[in-house]
Short mmCIF file of C-alpha atoms in Angstrom, two decimals:
data_model
loop_
_atom_site.label_atom_id
_atom_site.label_comp_id
_atom_site.label_asym_id
_atom_site.label_seq_id
_atom_site.Cartn_x
_atom_site.Cartn_y
_atom_site.Cartn_z
CA TYR A 3 -12.25 9.39 13.69
CA CYS A 4 -8.86 8.38 15.13
CA PHE A 5 -7.09 10.29 12.35
CA GLY A 6 -9.13 13.44 12.99
CA LYS A 7 -8.82 13.20 16.78
CA THR A 8 -5.04 12.81 16.57
CA LEU A 9 -4.69 15.64 14.08
CA GLN A 10 -6.82 17.92 16.24
CA GLY A 11 -4.64 17.13 19.25
CA TYR A 12 -1.49 18.21 17.41
CA LEU A 13 -2.93 21.30 15.72
CA ASP A 14 -5.28 22.47 18.50
CA LEU A 15 -7.83 23.27 15.81
CA PRO A 16 -11.27 21.75 15.19
CA ILE A 17 -11.14 19.11 12.45
CA GLY A 18 -14.15 18.35 10.27
CA LEU A 19 -14.49 14.99 8.52
CA ILE A 20 -16.66 13.86 5.61
CA ASP A 21 -16.98 10.07 5.52
CA THR A 22 -17.88 8.69 2.10
CA SER A 23 -17.22 4.97 2.00
CA TRP A 24 -18.60 1.59 0.89
CA GLY A 25 -16.89 -1.65 1.80
CA GLY A 26 -15.94 -4.38 -0.65
CA THR A 27 -15.72 -2.10 -3.69
CA PRO A 28 -13.01 -1.78 -6.38
CA ALA A 29 -11.14 1.42 -7.20
CA GLU A 30 -12.88 1.83 -10.57
CA SER A 31 -16.20 2.34 -8.74
CA TRP A 32 -14.67 5.48 -7.21
CA THR A 33 -13.03 6.80 -10.38
CA PRO A 34 -14.70 9.33 -12.72
CA ALA A 35 -15.33 7.98 -16.19
CA GLY A 36 -13.31 10.80 -17.71
CA ALA A 37 -10.24 9.58 -15.85
CA LEU A 38 -10.69 6.01 -17.16
CA THR A 39 -11.25 6.71 -20.86
CA PRO A 40 -7.69 7.85 -21.74
CA TYR A 41 -6.36 4.35 -20.98
CA GLN A 42 -7.30 1.39 -23.15
CA ASP A 43 -7.02 -1.09 -20.28
CA LEU A 44 -9.26 1.05 -18.08
CA ARG A 45 -11.85 1.83 -20.77
CA ALA A 46 -12.77 -1.86 -20.71
CA LEU A 47 -13.95 -1.41 -17.13
CA ILE A 48 -16.62 1.02 -18.30
CA THR A 49 -18.05 -1.25 -20.99
CA LYS A 50 -18.14 -4.47 -18.97
CA PRO A 51 -21.73 -5.57 -18.16
CA ALA A 52 -20.57 -6.71 -14.72
CA PRO A 53 -17.44 -5.97 -12.69
CA ILE A 54 -14.55 -8.40 -12.37
CA LEU A 55 -14.91 -9.94 -8.93
CA THR A 56 -11.61 -10.53 -7.15
CA GLY A 57 -10.16 -10.25 -3.67
CA ALA A 58 -12.82 -9.29 -1.13
CA GLY A 59 -15.38 -9.24 -3.97
CA ARG A 60 -15.37 -13.05 -4.24
CA GLU A 61 -17.95 -13.18 -1.46
CA VAL A 62 -20.73 -12.25 -3.91
CA LYS A 63 -20.10 -15.43 -5.98
CA GLY A 64 -20.70 -13.77 -9.32
CA LYS A 65 -23.84 -11.85 -8.32
CA PHE A 66 -23.81 -8.39 -9.88
CA LYS A 67 -23.58 -5.51 -7.41
CA PRO A 68 -24.28 -2.07 -8.92
CA GLU A 69 -21.91 -0.37 -6.48
CA GLN A 70 -19.01 -2.28 -8.04
CA ALA A 71 -19.58 -0.87 -11.53
CA ALA A 72 -17.11 1.70 -12.85
CA SER A 73 -17.69 5.31 -11.71
CA THR A 74 -20.92 4.47 -9.84
CA LEU A 75 -19.72 5.45 -6.38
CA TYR A 76 -17.75 8.42 -7.69
CA ASN A 77 -20.92 9.80 -9.28
CA GLY A 78 -23.10 9.19 -6.23
CA MET A 79 -20.74 9.66 -3.28
CA VAL A 80 -17.73 11.73 -4.34
CA ALA A 81 -18.84 14.21 -7.00
CA PRO A 82 -21.49 15.72 -4.67
CA VAL A 83 -18.87 16.63 -2.02
CA MET A 84 -16.38 18.20 -4.44
CA ARG A 85 -18.04 21.57 -3.79
CA PHE A 86 -16.76 21.52 -0.20
CA GLY A 87 -13.39 23.13 0.49
CA PHE A 88 -11.89 20.03 2.08
CA ARG A 89 -8.18 20.19 2.85
CA GLY A 90 -7.30 16.66 1.72
CA VAL A 91 -8.25 12.98 1.43
CA ILE A 92 -7.33 9.81 3.32
CA TRP A 93 -7.98 6.60 1.38
CA TYR A 94 -8.10 2.94 2.47
CA GLN A 95 -9.01 0.57 -0.37
CA GLY A 96 -7.46 -2.10 -2.54
CA GLU A 97 -8.67 -5.48 -1.33
CA SER A 98 -11.27 -5.71 -4.10
CA ASN A 99 -8.58 -5.09 -6.73
CA VAL A 100 -6.33 -7.91 -5.50
CA GLY A 101 -5.44 -10.05 -8.50
CA ARG A 102 -5.26 -7.02 -10.82
CA ALA A 103 -2.08 -5.32 -9.60
CA THR A 104 -0.78 -4.45 -13.06
CA GLN A 105 -4.02 -2.62 -13.84
CA TYR A 106 -3.99 -0.90 -10.44
CA ARG A 107 -0.68 0.78 -11.26
CA THR A 108 -2.59 2.82 -13.84
CA LEU A 109 -5.99 2.86 -12.14
CA PHE A 110 -4.92 4.28 -8.78
CA PRO A 111 -3.09 7.37 -10.13
CA ALA A 112 -6.02 7.87 -12.55
CA LEU A 113 -8.40 7.94 -9.58
CA ILE A 114 -6.28 10.53 -7.74
CA ASN A 115 -5.86 12.72 -10.81
CA GLY A 116 -9.56 12.38 -11.62
CA TRP A 117 -10.61 13.63 -8.19
CA ARG A 118 -8.18 16.54 -8.39
CA MET A 119 -9.40 17.52 -11.85
CA SER A 120 -12.99 17.48 -10.61
CA ALA A 121 -12.11 19.67 -7.63
CA GLU A 122 -9.88 21.88 -9.82
CA ARG A 123 -7.12 21.82 -7.22
CA GLN A 124 -4.25 19.56 -6.20
CA PHE A 125 -5.26 18.62 -2.67
CA PRO A 126 -3.16 16.18 -0.57
CA PHE A 127 -4.10 12.53 -1.02
CA LEU A 128 -2.88 10.12 1.68
CA PHE A 129 -3.53 6.39 1.54
CA VAL A 130 -3.07 3.14 3.45
CA GLN A 131 -0.98 0.25 2.15
CA LEU A 132 -2.97 -2.96 2.59
CA ALA A 133 -2.75 -4.86 5.86
CA ASN A 134 -1.55 -8.45 6.10
CA TYR A 135 -4.37 -10.95 5.61
CA GLY A 136 -4.95 -14.64 4.94
CA ARG A 137 -2.89 -17.77 5.41
CA ARG A 138 0.76 -17.28 6.26
CA PRO A 139 2.77 -19.32 3.71
CA ILE A 140 5.12 -22.09 4.79
CA GLU A 141 7.47 -21.45 1.86
CA PRO A 142 7.92 -18.38 -0.35
CA ASP A 143 5.28 -18.15 -3.06
CA ARG A 144 3.65 -15.69 -5.41
CA SER A 145 1.44 -13.20 -3.56
CA PRO A 146 -1.42 -11.23 -5.17
CA TRP A 147 -1.68 -9.09 -2.04
CA ALA A 148 2.02 -8.22 -2.10
CA GLU A 149 1.69 -7.32 -5.79
CA LEU A 150 -1.24 -5.02 -5.00
CA ARG A 151 0.73 -3.37 -2.18
CA GLU A 152 3.53 -2.76 -4.67
CA ALA A 153 1.04 -1.29 -7.14
CA GLN A 154 -0.23 1.08 -4.46
CA LEU A 155 3.21 2.70 -4.47
CA SER A 156 2.35 4.13 -7.89
CA GLY A 157 0.33 6.74 -6.02
CA LEU A 158 3.53 8.13 -4.48
CA LYS A 159 4.76 9.18 -7.93
CA LEU A 160 2.17 11.96 -7.85
CA PRO A 161 2.82 15.21 -5.94
CA GLN A 162 1.13 15.85 -2.62
CA THR A 163 0.70 12.18 -1.78
CA GLY A 164 1.73 10.07 1.22
CA MET A 165 1.34 6.50 2.45
CA ALA A 166 0.81 4.86 5.83
CA SER A 167 1.50 1.13 5.90
CA ALA A 168 -0.66 -1.40 7.74
CA VAL A 169 1.38 -4.49 6.83
CA ASP A 170 1.94 -5.31 10.50
CA LEU A 171 -1.57 -4.59 11.80
CA GLY A 172 -3.76 -7.18 10.08
CA HIS A 173 -5.25 -10.53 11.04
CA ALA A 174 -5.27 -13.84 9.21
CA THR A 175 -9.06 -14.20 9.13
CA ASP A 176 -10.47 -10.72 9.80
CA ILE A 177 -10.04 -8.21 6.99
CA HIS A 178 -11.29 -5.40 9.26
CA ALA A 179 -8.81 -6.11 12.07
CA PRO A 180 -6.21 -3.27 11.86
CA PRO A 181 -6.32 -1.26 15.13
CA ARG A 182 -7.98 2.03 14.23
CA ASP A 183 -6.03 4.10 16.75
CA ILE A 184 -2.61 3.01 15.45
CA LEU A 185 -3.60 3.42 11.81
CA GLY A 186 -5.18 6.80 12.54
CA LEU A 187 -1.98 7.90 14.27
CA ARG A 188 0.16 6.85 11.30
CA LEU A 189 -2.09 8.73 8.87
CA ALA A 190 -2.06 11.79 11.11
CA TRP A 191 1.74 11.75 11.31
CA THR A 192 1.86 11.57 7.52
CA ALA A 193 -0.54 14.50 7.20
CA LEU A 194 1.37 16.58 9.73
CA ASN A 195 4.62 15.98 7.85
CA LYS A 196 3.37 16.26 4.25
CA VAL A 197 0.68 18.91 4.65
CA TYR A 198 1.41 20.93 7.78
CA GLY A 199 5.21 20.93 7.71
CA ARG A 200 5.64 19.36 11.13
CA ARG A 201 8.69 17.24 11.94
CA THR A 202 6.75 14.04 12.47
CA PRO A 203 7.76 10.72 10.86
CA SER A 204 5.87 10.17 7.62
CA ASN A 205 6.69 6.58 6.65
CA GLY A 206 8.67 3.53 7.64
CA PRO A 207 11.91 2.39 6.02
CA MET A 208 11.64 2.19 2.23
CA TYR A 209 13.92 0.10 0.02
CA LYS A 210 16.67 2.20 -1.59
CA ARG A 211 19.16 -0.16 -3.23
CA TYR A 212 21.05 -3.40 -2.76
CA ARG A 213 24.39 -4.93 -3.65
CA ILE A 214 25.70 -8.48 -3.65
CA GLU A 215 28.51 -9.16 -1.17
CA GLY A 216 29.72 -12.72 -1.61
CA SER A 217 26.93 -15.03 -0.51
CA GLY A 218 24.95 -12.20 1.06
CA VAL A 219 22.91 -9.21 -0.06
CA ARG A 220 23.29 -5.82 1.62
CA VAL A 221 20.04 -3.80 1.52
CA GLU A 222 19.89 -0.05 2.14
CA PHE A 223 16.80 1.93 3.16
CA ASP A 224 15.49 5.46 3.26
CA GLY A 225 13.23 6.58 6.11
CA LYS A 226 15.37 5.04 8.85
CA LEU A 227 15.18 8.17 11.05
CA ASN A 228 17.52 7.36 13.94
CA GLY A 229 18.12 3.81 12.76
CA LEU A 230 16.59 0.49 11.84
CA VAL A 231 14.90 -1.62 14.52
CA ALA A 232 14.41 -5.37 14.12
CA ARG A 233 11.62 -7.15 15.99
CA GLY A 234 12.99 -10.47 14.84
CA PHE A 235 14.61 -11.14 11.48
CA SER A 236 11.96 -13.09 9.57
CA GLY A 237 10.22 -11.98 6.39
CA PHE A 238 13.29 -11.91 4.13
CA GLU A 239 13.77 -14.17 1.09
CA VAL A 240 16.60 -14.54 -1.43
CA ALA A 241 16.85 -16.23 -4.83
CA GLY A 242 19.58 -17.17 -7.23
CA ALA A 243 19.58 -17.20 -11.02
CA ASP A 244 17.01 -20.02 -11.00
CA GLN A 245 14.45 -17.47 -9.68
CA ARG A 246 13.47 -19.73 -6.80
CA PHE A 247 13.11 -17.95 -3.46
CA TYR A 248 14.04 -19.36 -0.08
CA LYS A 249 13.58 -18.02 3.41
CA ALA A 250 16.67 -16.13 4.47
CA GLN A 251 18.54 -15.09 7.57
CA ALA A 252 19.02 -11.37 8.17
CA ARG A 253 21.05 -9.13 10.47
CA LEU A 254 21.54 -5.42 11.00
CA ASP A 255 24.91 -3.98 10.02
CA ARG A 256 25.76 -0.27 10.10
CA GLY A 257 22.27 0.91 9.29
CA THR A 258 21.67 -1.71 6.59
CA VAL A 259 20.35 -5.27 6.50
CA ILE A 260 22.46 -8.19 5.29
CA VAL A 261 20.40 -11.09 3.96
CA SER A 262 21.67 -14.59 3.15
CA SER A 263 20.69 -18.25 2.91
CA MET A 264 22.81 -21.38 2.88
CA ARG A 265 20.49 -22.66 0.14
CA VAL A 266 21.39 -19.74 -2.15
CA PRO A 267 25.18 -19.43 -2.35
CA LYS A 268 24.99 -16.94 -5.24
CA PRO A 269 22.01 -14.64 -4.58
CA VAL A 270 20.74 -12.26 -7.25
CA ALA A 271 17.44 -11.01 -5.76
CA VAL A 272 15.87 -10.33 -2.38
CA ARG A 273 12.31 -9.82 -1.17
CA TYR A 274 10.87 -8.64 2.13
CA ALA A 275 7.36 -9.14 3.54
CA TRP A 276 6.31 -10.61 0.20
CA ALA A 277 3.20 -12.57 1.16
CA ASP A 278 -0.54 -12.05 1.56
CA ASN A 279 -0.11 -12.37 5.32
CA CYS A 280 3.44 -11.09 5.47
CA ASP A 281 5.85 -11.35 8.36
CA ALA A 282 6.77 -7.71 9.07
CA THR A 283 9.67 -7.45 11.53
CA LEU A 284 11.66 -4.39 10.38
CA TYR A 285 10.86 -0.88 11.67
CA ASN A 286 12.42 2.53 12.04
CA SER A 287 13.08 4.27 15.34
CA ALA A 288 9.55 5.75 15.37
CA GLY A 289 7.96 2.29 15.25
CA LEU A 290 6.78 2.53 11.63
CA PRO A 291 7.07 -0.70 9.60
CA ALA A 292 9.34 -1.12 6.59
CA VAL A 293 7.48 -1.09 3.28
CA PRO A 294 7.44 -4.53 1.55
CA PHE A 295 9.67 -4.70 -1.49
CA ARG A 296 11.33 -6.91 -4.08
CA THR A 297 14.43 -6.29 -6.18
CA ASP A 298 13.20 -8.49 -9.06
CA ASN A 299 10.33 -8.22 -11.55
CA TRP A 300 10.16 -11.87 -12.55
CA ASP A 301 6.42 -12.43 -12.27
CA ARG A 302 5.16 -9.01 -13.36
#
């Protein structure tokens, strides 16, 4: 609703919305079987007698839910609306695939391509990067939610896609907490930019590259617009050759961020907002949050 209302305000045109949704469901439930079968890893999802329960799905404690089976919700709730001439899709899902990020890198693009093949047209597909959720870690640690957020970026490799991040809008104990008006605004800005050719911001700062400078790491970003904005400098971590991450200090310098830690005199890798409940403090001039990133692939 907030997305459609915002879009209507910008375009001065009536906006129609079709809501087809079911909470606590994995991406394979929404993917046509024909889009799963080309991939060996995804074919196993079709033949399983019960879905793998992870992330938000843990609440069922092993009880089989038909709506979590592969292709079930696509068949019942997506295929029937493919006849409509909808302009595009906004998508918010991923919690129930937490713990399977490697698989999601294949599954998510397969879902998008499967929908487009069914509709026989390449409509815009915009999606939300998962909000922060759960316990905030005391020390850097592996994060299944951060890995899933990274996997969601695989969708951006496809044409006519865009992403709105919610990494700064979540709540530690409420998975449904992100403010709808802010998230709707971010999605609408993305649609206006990607679909309607308006000069609205479409995403926050995105990691571009880094280089080691003595005991520090200089990180460069795309999507800065008129510059980076820091609402504090937490959320950064650095590691040396031992692959052990420590919380780091950060500062802005000529449109980049310099990250360092006294505990890592020879850094080789940097991460930002890499936690289930991440500490997101970096924005662009439009108030859109930087996308979490890592420069390593040590635990992939």
